[in-house]
PDB file of C-alpha atoms and ligand atoms in Angstrom:
ATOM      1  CA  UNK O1386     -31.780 -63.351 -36.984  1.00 66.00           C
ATOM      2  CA  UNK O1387     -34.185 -64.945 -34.628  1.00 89.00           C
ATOM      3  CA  UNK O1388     -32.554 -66.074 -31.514  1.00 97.00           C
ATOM      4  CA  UNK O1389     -31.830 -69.503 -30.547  1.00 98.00           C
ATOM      5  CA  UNK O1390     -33.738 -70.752 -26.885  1.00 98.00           C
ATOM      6  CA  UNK O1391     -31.468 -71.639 -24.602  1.00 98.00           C
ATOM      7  CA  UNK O1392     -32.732 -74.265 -22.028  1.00 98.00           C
ATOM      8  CA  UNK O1393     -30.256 -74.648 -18.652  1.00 98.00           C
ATOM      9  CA  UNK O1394     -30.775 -76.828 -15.928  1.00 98.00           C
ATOM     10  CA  UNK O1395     -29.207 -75.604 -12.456  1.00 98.00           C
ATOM     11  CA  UNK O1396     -28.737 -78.816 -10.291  1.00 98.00           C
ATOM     12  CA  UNK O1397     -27.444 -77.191  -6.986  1.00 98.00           C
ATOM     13  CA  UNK O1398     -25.728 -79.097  -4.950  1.00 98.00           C
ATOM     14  CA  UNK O1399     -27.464 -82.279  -5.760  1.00 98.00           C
ATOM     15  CA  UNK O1400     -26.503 -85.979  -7.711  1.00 98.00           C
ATOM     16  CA  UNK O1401     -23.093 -87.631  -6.834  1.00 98.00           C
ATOM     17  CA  UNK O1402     -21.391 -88.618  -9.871  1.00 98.00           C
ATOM     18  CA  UNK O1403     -23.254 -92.069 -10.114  1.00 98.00           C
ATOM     19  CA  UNK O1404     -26.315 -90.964  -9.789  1.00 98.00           C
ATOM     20  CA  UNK O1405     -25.260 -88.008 -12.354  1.00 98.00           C
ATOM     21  CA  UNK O1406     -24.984 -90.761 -14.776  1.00 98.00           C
ATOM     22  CA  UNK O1407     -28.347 -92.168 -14.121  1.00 98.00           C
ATOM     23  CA  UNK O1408     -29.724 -88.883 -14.265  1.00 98.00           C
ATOM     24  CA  UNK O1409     -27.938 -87.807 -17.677  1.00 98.00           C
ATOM     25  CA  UNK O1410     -29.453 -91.497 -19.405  1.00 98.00           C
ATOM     26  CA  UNK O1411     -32.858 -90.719 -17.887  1.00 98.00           C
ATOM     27  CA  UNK O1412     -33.199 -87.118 -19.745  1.00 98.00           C
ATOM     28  CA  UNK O1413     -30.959 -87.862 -23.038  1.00 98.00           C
ATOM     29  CA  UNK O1414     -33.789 -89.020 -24.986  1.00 98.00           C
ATOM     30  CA  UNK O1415     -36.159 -86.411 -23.498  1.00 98.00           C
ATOM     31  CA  UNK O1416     -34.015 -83.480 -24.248  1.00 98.00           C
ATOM     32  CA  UNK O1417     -33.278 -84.142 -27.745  1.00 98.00           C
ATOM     33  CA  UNK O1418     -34.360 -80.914 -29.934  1.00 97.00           C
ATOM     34  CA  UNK O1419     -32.784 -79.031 -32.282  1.00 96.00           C
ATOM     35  CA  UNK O1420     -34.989 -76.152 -31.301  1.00 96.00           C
ATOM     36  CA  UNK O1421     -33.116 -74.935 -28.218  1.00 98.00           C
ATOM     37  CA  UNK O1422     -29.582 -75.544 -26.995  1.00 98.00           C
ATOM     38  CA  UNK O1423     -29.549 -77.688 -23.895  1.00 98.00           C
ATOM     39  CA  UNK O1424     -27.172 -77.386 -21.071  1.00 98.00           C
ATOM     40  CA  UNK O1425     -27.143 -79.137 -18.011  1.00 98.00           C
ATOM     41  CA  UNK O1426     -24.685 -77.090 -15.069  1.00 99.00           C
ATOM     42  CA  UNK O1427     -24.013 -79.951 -12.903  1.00 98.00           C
ATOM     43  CA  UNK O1428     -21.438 -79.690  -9.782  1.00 98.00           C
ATOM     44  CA  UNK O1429     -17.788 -79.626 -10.252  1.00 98.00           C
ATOM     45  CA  UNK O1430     -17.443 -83.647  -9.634  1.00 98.00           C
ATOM     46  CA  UNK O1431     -20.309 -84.668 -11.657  1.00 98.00           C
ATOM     47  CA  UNK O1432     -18.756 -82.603 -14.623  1.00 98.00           C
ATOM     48  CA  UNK O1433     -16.412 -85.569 -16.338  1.00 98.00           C
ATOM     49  CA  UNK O1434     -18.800 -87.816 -15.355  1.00 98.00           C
ATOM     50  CA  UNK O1435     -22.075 -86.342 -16.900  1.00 98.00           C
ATOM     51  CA  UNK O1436     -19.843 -85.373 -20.223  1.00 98.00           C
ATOM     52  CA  UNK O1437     -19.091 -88.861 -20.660  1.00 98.00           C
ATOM     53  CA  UNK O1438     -22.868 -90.087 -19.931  1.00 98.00           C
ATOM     54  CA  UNK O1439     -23.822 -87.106 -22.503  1.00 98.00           C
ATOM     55  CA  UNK O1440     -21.423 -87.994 -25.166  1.00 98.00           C
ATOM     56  CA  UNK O1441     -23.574 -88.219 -29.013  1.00 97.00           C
ATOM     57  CA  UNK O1442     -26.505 -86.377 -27.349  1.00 98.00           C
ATOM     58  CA  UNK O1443     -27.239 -82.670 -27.600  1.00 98.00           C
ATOM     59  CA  UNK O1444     -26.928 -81.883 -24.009  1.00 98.00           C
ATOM     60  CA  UNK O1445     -23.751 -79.614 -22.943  1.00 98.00           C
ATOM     61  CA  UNK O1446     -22.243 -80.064 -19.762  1.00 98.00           C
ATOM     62  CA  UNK O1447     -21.880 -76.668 -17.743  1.00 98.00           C
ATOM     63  CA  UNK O1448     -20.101 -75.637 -14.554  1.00 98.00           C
ATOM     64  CA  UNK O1449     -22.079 -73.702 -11.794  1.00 98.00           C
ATOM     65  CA  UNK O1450     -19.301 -71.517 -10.877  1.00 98.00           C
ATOM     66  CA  UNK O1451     -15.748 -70.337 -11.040  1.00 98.00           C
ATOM     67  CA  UNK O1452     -13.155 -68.804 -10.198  1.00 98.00           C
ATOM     68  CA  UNK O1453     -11.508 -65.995 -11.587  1.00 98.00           C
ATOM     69  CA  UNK O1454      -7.866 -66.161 -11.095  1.00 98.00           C
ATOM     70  CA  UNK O1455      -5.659 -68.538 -13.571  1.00 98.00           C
ATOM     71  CA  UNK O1456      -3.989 -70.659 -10.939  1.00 98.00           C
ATOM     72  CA  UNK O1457      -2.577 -70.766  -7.417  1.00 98.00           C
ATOM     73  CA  UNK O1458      -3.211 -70.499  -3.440  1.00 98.00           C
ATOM     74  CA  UNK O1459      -6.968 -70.733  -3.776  1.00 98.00           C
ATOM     75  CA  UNK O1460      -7.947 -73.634  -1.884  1.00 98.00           C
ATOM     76  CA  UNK O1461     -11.045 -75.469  -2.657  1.00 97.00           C
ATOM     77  CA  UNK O1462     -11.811 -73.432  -6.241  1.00 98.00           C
ATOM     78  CA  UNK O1463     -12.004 -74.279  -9.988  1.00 98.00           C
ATOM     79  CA  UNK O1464     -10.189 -72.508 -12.265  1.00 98.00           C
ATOM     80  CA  UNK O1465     -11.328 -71.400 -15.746  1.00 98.00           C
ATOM     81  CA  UNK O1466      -9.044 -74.026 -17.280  1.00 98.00           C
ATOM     82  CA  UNK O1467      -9.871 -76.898 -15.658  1.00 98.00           C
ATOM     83  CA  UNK O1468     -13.250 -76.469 -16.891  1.00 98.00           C
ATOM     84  CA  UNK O1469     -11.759 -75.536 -20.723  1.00 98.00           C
ATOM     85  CA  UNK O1470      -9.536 -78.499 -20.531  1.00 98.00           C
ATOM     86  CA  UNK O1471     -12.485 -80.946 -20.245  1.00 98.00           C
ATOM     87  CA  UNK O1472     -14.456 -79.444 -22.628  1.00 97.00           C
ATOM     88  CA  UNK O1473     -16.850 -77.151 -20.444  1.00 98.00           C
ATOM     89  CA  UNK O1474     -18.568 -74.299 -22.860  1.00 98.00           C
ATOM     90  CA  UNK O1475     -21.112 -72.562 -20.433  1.00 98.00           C
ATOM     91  CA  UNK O1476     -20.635 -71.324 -16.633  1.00 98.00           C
ATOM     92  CA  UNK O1477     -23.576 -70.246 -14.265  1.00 98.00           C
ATOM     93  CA  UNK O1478     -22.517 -66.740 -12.286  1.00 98.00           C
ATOM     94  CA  UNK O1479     -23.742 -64.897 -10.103  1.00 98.00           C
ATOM     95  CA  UNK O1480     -26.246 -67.207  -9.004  1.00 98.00           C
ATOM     96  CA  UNK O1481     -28.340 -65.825  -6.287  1.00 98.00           C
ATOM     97  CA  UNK O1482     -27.287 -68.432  -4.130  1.00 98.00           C
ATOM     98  CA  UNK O1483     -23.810 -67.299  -4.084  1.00 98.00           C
ATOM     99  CA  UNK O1484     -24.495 -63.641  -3.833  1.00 98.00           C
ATOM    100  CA  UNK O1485     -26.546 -64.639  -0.888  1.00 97.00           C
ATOM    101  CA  UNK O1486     -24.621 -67.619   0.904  1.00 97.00           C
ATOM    102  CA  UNK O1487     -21.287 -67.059  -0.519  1.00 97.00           C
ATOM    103  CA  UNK O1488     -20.535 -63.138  -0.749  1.00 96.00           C
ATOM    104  CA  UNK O1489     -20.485 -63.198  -4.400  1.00 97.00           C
ATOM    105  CA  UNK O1490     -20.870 -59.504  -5.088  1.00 98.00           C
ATOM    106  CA  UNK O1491     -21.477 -57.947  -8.811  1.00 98.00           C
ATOM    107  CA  UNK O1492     -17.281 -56.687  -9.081  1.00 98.00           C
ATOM    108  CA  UNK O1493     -16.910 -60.261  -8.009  1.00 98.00           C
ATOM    109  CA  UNK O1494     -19.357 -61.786 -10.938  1.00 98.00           C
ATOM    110  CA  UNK O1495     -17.640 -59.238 -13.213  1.00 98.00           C
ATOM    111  CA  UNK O1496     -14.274 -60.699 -12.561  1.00 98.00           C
ATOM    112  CA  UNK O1497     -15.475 -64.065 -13.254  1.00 98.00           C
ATOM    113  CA  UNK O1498     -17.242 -62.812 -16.516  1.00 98.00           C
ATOM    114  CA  UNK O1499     -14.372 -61.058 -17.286  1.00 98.00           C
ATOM    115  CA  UNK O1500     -12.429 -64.473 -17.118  1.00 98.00           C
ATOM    116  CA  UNK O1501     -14.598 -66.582 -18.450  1.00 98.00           C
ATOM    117  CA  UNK O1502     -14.287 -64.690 -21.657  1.00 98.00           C
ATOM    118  CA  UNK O1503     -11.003 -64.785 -22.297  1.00 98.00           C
ATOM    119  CA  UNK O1504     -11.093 -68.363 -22.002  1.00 98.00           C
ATOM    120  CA  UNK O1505     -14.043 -68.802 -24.632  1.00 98.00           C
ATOM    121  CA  UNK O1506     -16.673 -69.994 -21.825  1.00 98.00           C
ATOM    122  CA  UNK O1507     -20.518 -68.916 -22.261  1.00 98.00           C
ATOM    123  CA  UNK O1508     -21.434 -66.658 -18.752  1.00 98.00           C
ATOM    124  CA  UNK O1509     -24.784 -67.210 -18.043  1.00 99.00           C
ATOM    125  CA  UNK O1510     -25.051 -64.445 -15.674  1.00 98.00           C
ATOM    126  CA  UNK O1511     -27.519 -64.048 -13.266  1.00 98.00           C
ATOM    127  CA  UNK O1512     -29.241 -61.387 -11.599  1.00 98.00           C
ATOM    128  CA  UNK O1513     -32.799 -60.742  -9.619  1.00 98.00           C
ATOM    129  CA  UNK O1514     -34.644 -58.641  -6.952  1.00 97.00           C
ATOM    130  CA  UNK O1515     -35.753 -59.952  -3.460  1.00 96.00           C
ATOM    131  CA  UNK O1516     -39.604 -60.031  -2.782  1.00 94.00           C
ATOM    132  CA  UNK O1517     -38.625 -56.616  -0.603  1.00 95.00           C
ATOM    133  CA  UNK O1518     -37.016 -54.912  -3.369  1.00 96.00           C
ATOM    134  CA  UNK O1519     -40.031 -55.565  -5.535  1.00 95.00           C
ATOM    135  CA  UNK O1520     -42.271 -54.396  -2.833  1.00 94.00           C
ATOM    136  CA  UNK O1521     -40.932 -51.194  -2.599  1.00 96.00           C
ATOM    137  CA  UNK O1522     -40.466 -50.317  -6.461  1.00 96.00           C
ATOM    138  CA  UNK O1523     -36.883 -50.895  -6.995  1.00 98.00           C
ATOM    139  CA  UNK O1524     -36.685 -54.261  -9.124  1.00 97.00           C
ATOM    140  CA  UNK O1525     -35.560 -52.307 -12.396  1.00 97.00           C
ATOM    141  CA  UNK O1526     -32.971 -50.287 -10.566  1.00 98.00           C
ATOM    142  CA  UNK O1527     -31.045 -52.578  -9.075  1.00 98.00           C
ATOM    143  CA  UNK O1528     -31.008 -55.468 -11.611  1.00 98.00           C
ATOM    144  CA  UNK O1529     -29.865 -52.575 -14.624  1.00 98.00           C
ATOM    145  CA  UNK O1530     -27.116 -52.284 -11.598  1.00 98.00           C
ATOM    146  CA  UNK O1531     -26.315 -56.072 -11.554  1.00 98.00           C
ATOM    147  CA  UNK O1532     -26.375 -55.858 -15.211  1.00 98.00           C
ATOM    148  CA  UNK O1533     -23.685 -52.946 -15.587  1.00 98.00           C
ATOM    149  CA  UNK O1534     -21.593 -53.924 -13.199  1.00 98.00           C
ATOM    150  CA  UNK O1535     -21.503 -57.640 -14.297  1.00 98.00           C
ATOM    151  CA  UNK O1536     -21.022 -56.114 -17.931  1.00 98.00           C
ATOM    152  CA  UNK O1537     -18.144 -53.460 -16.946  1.00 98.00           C
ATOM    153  CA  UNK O1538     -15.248 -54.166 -19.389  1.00 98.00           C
ATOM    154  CA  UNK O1539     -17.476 -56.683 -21.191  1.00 98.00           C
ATOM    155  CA  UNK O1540     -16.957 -55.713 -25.290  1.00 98.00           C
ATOM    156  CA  UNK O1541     -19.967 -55.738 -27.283  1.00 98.00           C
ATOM    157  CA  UNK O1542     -18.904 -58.881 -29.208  1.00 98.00           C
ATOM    158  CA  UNK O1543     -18.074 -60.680 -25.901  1.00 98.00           C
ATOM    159  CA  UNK O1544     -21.948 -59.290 -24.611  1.00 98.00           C
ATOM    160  CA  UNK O1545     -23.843 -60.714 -27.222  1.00 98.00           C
ATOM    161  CA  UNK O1546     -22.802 -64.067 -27.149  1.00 98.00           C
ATOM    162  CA  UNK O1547     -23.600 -64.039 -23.436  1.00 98.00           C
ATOM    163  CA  UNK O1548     -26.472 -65.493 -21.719  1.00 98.00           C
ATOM    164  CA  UNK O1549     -28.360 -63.249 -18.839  1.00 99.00           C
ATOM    165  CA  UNK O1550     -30.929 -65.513 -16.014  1.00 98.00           C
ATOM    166  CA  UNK O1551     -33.463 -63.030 -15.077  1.00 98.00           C
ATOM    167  CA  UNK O1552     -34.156 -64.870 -11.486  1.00 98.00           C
ATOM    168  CA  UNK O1553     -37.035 -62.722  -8.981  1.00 97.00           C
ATOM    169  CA  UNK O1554     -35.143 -64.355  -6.082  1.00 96.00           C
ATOM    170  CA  UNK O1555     -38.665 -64.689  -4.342  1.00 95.00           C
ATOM    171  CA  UNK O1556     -39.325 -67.411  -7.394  1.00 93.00           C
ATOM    172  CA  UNK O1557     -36.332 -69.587  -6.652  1.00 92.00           C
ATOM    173  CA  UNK O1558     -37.505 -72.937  -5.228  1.00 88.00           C
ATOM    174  CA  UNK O1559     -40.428 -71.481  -3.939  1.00 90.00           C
ATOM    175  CA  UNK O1560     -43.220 -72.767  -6.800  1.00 86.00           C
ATOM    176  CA  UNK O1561     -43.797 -69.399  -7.222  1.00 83.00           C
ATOM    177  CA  UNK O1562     -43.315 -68.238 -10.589  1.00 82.00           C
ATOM    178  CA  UNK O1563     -43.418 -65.086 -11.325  1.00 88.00           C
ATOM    179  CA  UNK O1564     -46.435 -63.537 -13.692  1.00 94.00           C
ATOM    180  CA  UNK O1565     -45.163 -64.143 -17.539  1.00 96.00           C
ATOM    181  CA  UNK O1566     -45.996 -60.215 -17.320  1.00 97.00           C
ATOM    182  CA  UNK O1567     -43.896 -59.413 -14.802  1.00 96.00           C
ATOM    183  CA  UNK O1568     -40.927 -61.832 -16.126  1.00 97.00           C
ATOM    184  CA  UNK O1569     -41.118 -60.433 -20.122  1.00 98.00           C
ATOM    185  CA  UNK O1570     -41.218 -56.384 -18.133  1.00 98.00           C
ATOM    186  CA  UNK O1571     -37.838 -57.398 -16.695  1.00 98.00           C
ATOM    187  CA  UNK O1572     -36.377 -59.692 -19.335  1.00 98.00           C
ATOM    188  CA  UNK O1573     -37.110 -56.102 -21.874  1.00 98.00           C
ATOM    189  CA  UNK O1574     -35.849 -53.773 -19.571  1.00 98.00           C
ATOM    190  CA  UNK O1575     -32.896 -55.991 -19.407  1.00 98.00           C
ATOM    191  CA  UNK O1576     -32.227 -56.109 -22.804  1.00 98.00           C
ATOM    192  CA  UNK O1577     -33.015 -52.080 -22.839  1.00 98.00           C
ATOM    193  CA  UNK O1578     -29.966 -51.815 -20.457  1.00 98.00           C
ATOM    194  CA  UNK O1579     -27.426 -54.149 -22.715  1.00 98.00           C
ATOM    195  CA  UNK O1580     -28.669 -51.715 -25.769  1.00 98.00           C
ATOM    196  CA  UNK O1581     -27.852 -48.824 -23.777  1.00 98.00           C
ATOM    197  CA  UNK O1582     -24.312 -50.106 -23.120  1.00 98.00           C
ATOM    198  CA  UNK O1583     -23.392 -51.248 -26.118  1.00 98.00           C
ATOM    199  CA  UNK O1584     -25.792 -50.908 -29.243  1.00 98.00           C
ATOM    200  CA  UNK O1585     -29.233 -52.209 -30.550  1.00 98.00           C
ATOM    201  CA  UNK O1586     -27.315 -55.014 -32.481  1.00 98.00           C
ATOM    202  CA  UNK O1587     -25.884 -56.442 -28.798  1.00 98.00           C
ATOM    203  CA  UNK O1588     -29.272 -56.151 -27.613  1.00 98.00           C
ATOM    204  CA  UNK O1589     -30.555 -57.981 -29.956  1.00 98.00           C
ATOM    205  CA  UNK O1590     -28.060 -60.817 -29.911  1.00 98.00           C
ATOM    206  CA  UNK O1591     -27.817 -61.396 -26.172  1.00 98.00           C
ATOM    207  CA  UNK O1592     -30.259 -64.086 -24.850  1.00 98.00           C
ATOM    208  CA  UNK O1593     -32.220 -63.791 -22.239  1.00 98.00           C
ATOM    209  CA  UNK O1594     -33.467 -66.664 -19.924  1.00 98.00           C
ATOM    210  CA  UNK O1595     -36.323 -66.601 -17.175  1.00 98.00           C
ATOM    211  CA  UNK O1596     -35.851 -68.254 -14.200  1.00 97.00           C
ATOM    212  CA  UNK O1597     -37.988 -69.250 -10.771  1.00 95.00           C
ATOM    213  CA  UNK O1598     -39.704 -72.394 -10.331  1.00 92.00           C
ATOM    214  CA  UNK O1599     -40.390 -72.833 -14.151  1.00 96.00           C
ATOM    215  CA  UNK O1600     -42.336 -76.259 -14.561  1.00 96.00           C
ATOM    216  CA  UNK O1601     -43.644 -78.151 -17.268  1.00 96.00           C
ATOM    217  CA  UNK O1602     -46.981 -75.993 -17.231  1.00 96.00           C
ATOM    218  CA  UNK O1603     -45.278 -72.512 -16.767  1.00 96.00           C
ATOM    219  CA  UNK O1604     -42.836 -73.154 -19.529  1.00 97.00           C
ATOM    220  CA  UNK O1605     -44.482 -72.664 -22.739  1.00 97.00           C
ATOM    221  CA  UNK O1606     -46.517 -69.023 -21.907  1.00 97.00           C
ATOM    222  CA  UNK O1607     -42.983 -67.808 -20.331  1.00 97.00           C
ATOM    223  CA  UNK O1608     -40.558 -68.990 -23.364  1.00 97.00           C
ATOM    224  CA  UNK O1609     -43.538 -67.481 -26.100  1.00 97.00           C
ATOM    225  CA  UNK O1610     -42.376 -64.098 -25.125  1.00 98.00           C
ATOM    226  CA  UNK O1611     -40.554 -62.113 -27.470  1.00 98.00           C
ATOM    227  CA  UNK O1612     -37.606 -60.987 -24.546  1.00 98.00           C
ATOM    228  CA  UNK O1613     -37.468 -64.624 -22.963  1.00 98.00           C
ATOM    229  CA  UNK O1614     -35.073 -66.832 -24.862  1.00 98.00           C
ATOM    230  CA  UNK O1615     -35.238 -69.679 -22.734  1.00 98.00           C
ATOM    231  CA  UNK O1616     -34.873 -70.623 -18.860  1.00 98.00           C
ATOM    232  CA  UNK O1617     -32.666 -71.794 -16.227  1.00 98.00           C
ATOM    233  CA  UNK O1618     -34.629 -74.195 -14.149  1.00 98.00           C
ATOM    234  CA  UNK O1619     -33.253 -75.821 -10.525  1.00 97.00           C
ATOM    235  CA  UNK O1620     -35.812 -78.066  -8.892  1.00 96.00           C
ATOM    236  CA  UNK O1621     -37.478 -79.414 -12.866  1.00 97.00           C
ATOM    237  CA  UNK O1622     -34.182 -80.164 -13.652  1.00 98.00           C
ATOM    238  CA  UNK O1623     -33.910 -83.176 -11.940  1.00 98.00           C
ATOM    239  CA  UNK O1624     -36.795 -84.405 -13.346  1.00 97.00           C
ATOM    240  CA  UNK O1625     -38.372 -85.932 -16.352  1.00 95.00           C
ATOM    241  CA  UNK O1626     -40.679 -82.805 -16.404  1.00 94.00           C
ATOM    242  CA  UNK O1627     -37.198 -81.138 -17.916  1.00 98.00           C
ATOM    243  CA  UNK O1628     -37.976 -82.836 -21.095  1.00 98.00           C
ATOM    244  CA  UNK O1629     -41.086 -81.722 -21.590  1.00 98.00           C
ATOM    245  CA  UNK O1630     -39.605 -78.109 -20.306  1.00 98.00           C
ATOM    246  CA  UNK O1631     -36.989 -78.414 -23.115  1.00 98.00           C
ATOM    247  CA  UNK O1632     -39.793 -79.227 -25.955  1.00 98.00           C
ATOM    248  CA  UNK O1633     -42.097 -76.849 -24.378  1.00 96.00           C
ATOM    249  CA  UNK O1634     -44.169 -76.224 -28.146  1.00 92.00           C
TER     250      UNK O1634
HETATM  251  C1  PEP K1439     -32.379 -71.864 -10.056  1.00 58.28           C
HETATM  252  O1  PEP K1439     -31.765 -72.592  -9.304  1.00 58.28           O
HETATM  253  O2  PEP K1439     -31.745 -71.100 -10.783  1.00 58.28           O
HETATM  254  C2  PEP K1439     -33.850 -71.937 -10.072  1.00 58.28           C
HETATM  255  C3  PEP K1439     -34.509 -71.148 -10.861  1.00 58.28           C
HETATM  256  O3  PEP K1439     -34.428 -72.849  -9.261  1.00 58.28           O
HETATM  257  P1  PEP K1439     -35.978 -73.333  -9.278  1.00 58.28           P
HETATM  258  O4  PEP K1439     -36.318 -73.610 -10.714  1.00 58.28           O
HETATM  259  O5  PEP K1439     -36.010 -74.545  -8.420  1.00 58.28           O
HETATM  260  O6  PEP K1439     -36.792 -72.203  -8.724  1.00 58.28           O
END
């Protein structure tokens, strides 16, 4: 069965909850496809907000992290139920971001993938070399290290409904994109890794987004290839360019 595209936006740390609103109005009629599912990982505060602005639209309203305990002495985090109790389906983890500013490590990301799970949330787990790591030949090996570690414990059935952001760190809100060669190379090997974990069938199943400054002109060469089920996009998705991102054919 051909794979559904999955189209994310990552907003960061940017919109209050008003202008969340505004936002969510602006794109609702520009998003609307039945093509690709459309998810929009807003922060925590603009969650209930954007939900209610998205309400009879297509969009899905998506955390950008979490934690992975239940409950307790863990000051200033979101727990996997909060974001279950107000209807959240899909979490963003592992974002470089957080492995870079917030010592998010891969046994960390695992936990949270772990967690999120049990508790019927969509990972979309993300992984990516720096510019130096690319430079010196070592991309493959340490994202299939990312990938195993993020997947340890991970069943096959729980894999392949999971969503994996192939993000070159030296792409992310840089406008540089990287080469739709170089993006489907990793996106393949990537899959090549979940098929040696599990099976060809998880492989197969697990979707597989791009992302790194995709724009409204990048889109459509990067989503046409056969590993790249879709992207998760930061700066576009602020934008009305996300629309034409989302409806990229
Ligand atoms: C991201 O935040 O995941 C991202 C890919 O950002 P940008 O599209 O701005 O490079």
């Amino acid at each position: 069965m051909a794979r559904k595209k999955i189209i994310a936006g990552n907003w960061k740390m940017n919109m209050t909850p008003s202008e969340a609103v505004e936002l969510v109005n602006t794109l609702k009629p520009l998003v609307a496809t039945e093509d690709a599912d459309v998810v929009f990982c807003v922060p925590a505060i603009d969650i209930i907000p954007a939900m209610e602005a998205a309400k009879g639209s297509n969009i899905e309203i998506g955390a950008e992290n979490m934690y992975f305990e239940e409950k307790g002495a863990y000051t200033g985090e979101i727990s996997p139920s909060m974001l279950t109790d107000v209807g959240v389906k899909y979490v963003v983890l592992g974002h470089s971001e957080r492995r870079e500013y917030f010592a998010e490590t891969s046994e960390t990301v695992n936990k949270k993938m772990l967690k999120a799970f049990e508790h019927g949330i969509t990972p979309i787990m993300c992984c990516g070399e720096t510019l130096e790591q690319r430079e010196q030949g070592v991309t493959m090996d340490f994202i299939r290290q990312q990938v195993k570690v993020g997947f340890l414990n991970v069943t096959a059935a729980q894999a392949a409904t999971s969503v994996i952001a192939y993000e070159p760190i030296w792409a992310i809100g840089t406008g540089k994109t990287a080469t739709t060669e170089q993006a489907q190379e990793v996106c393949k090997a990537i899959r090549e890794c979940i098929a040696e974990i599990y099976d060809d069938a998880t492989a197969a199943a697990v979707r597989i987004q791009y992302g790194g400054s995709v724009n409204a002109a990048t889109a459509p060469e990067l989503f046409v290839q056969p590993d790249i089920d879709g992207g998760l996009v930061g700066g576009a998705a602020l934008k009305p360019d996300f629309g034409k991102i989302v409806n990229w054919k």
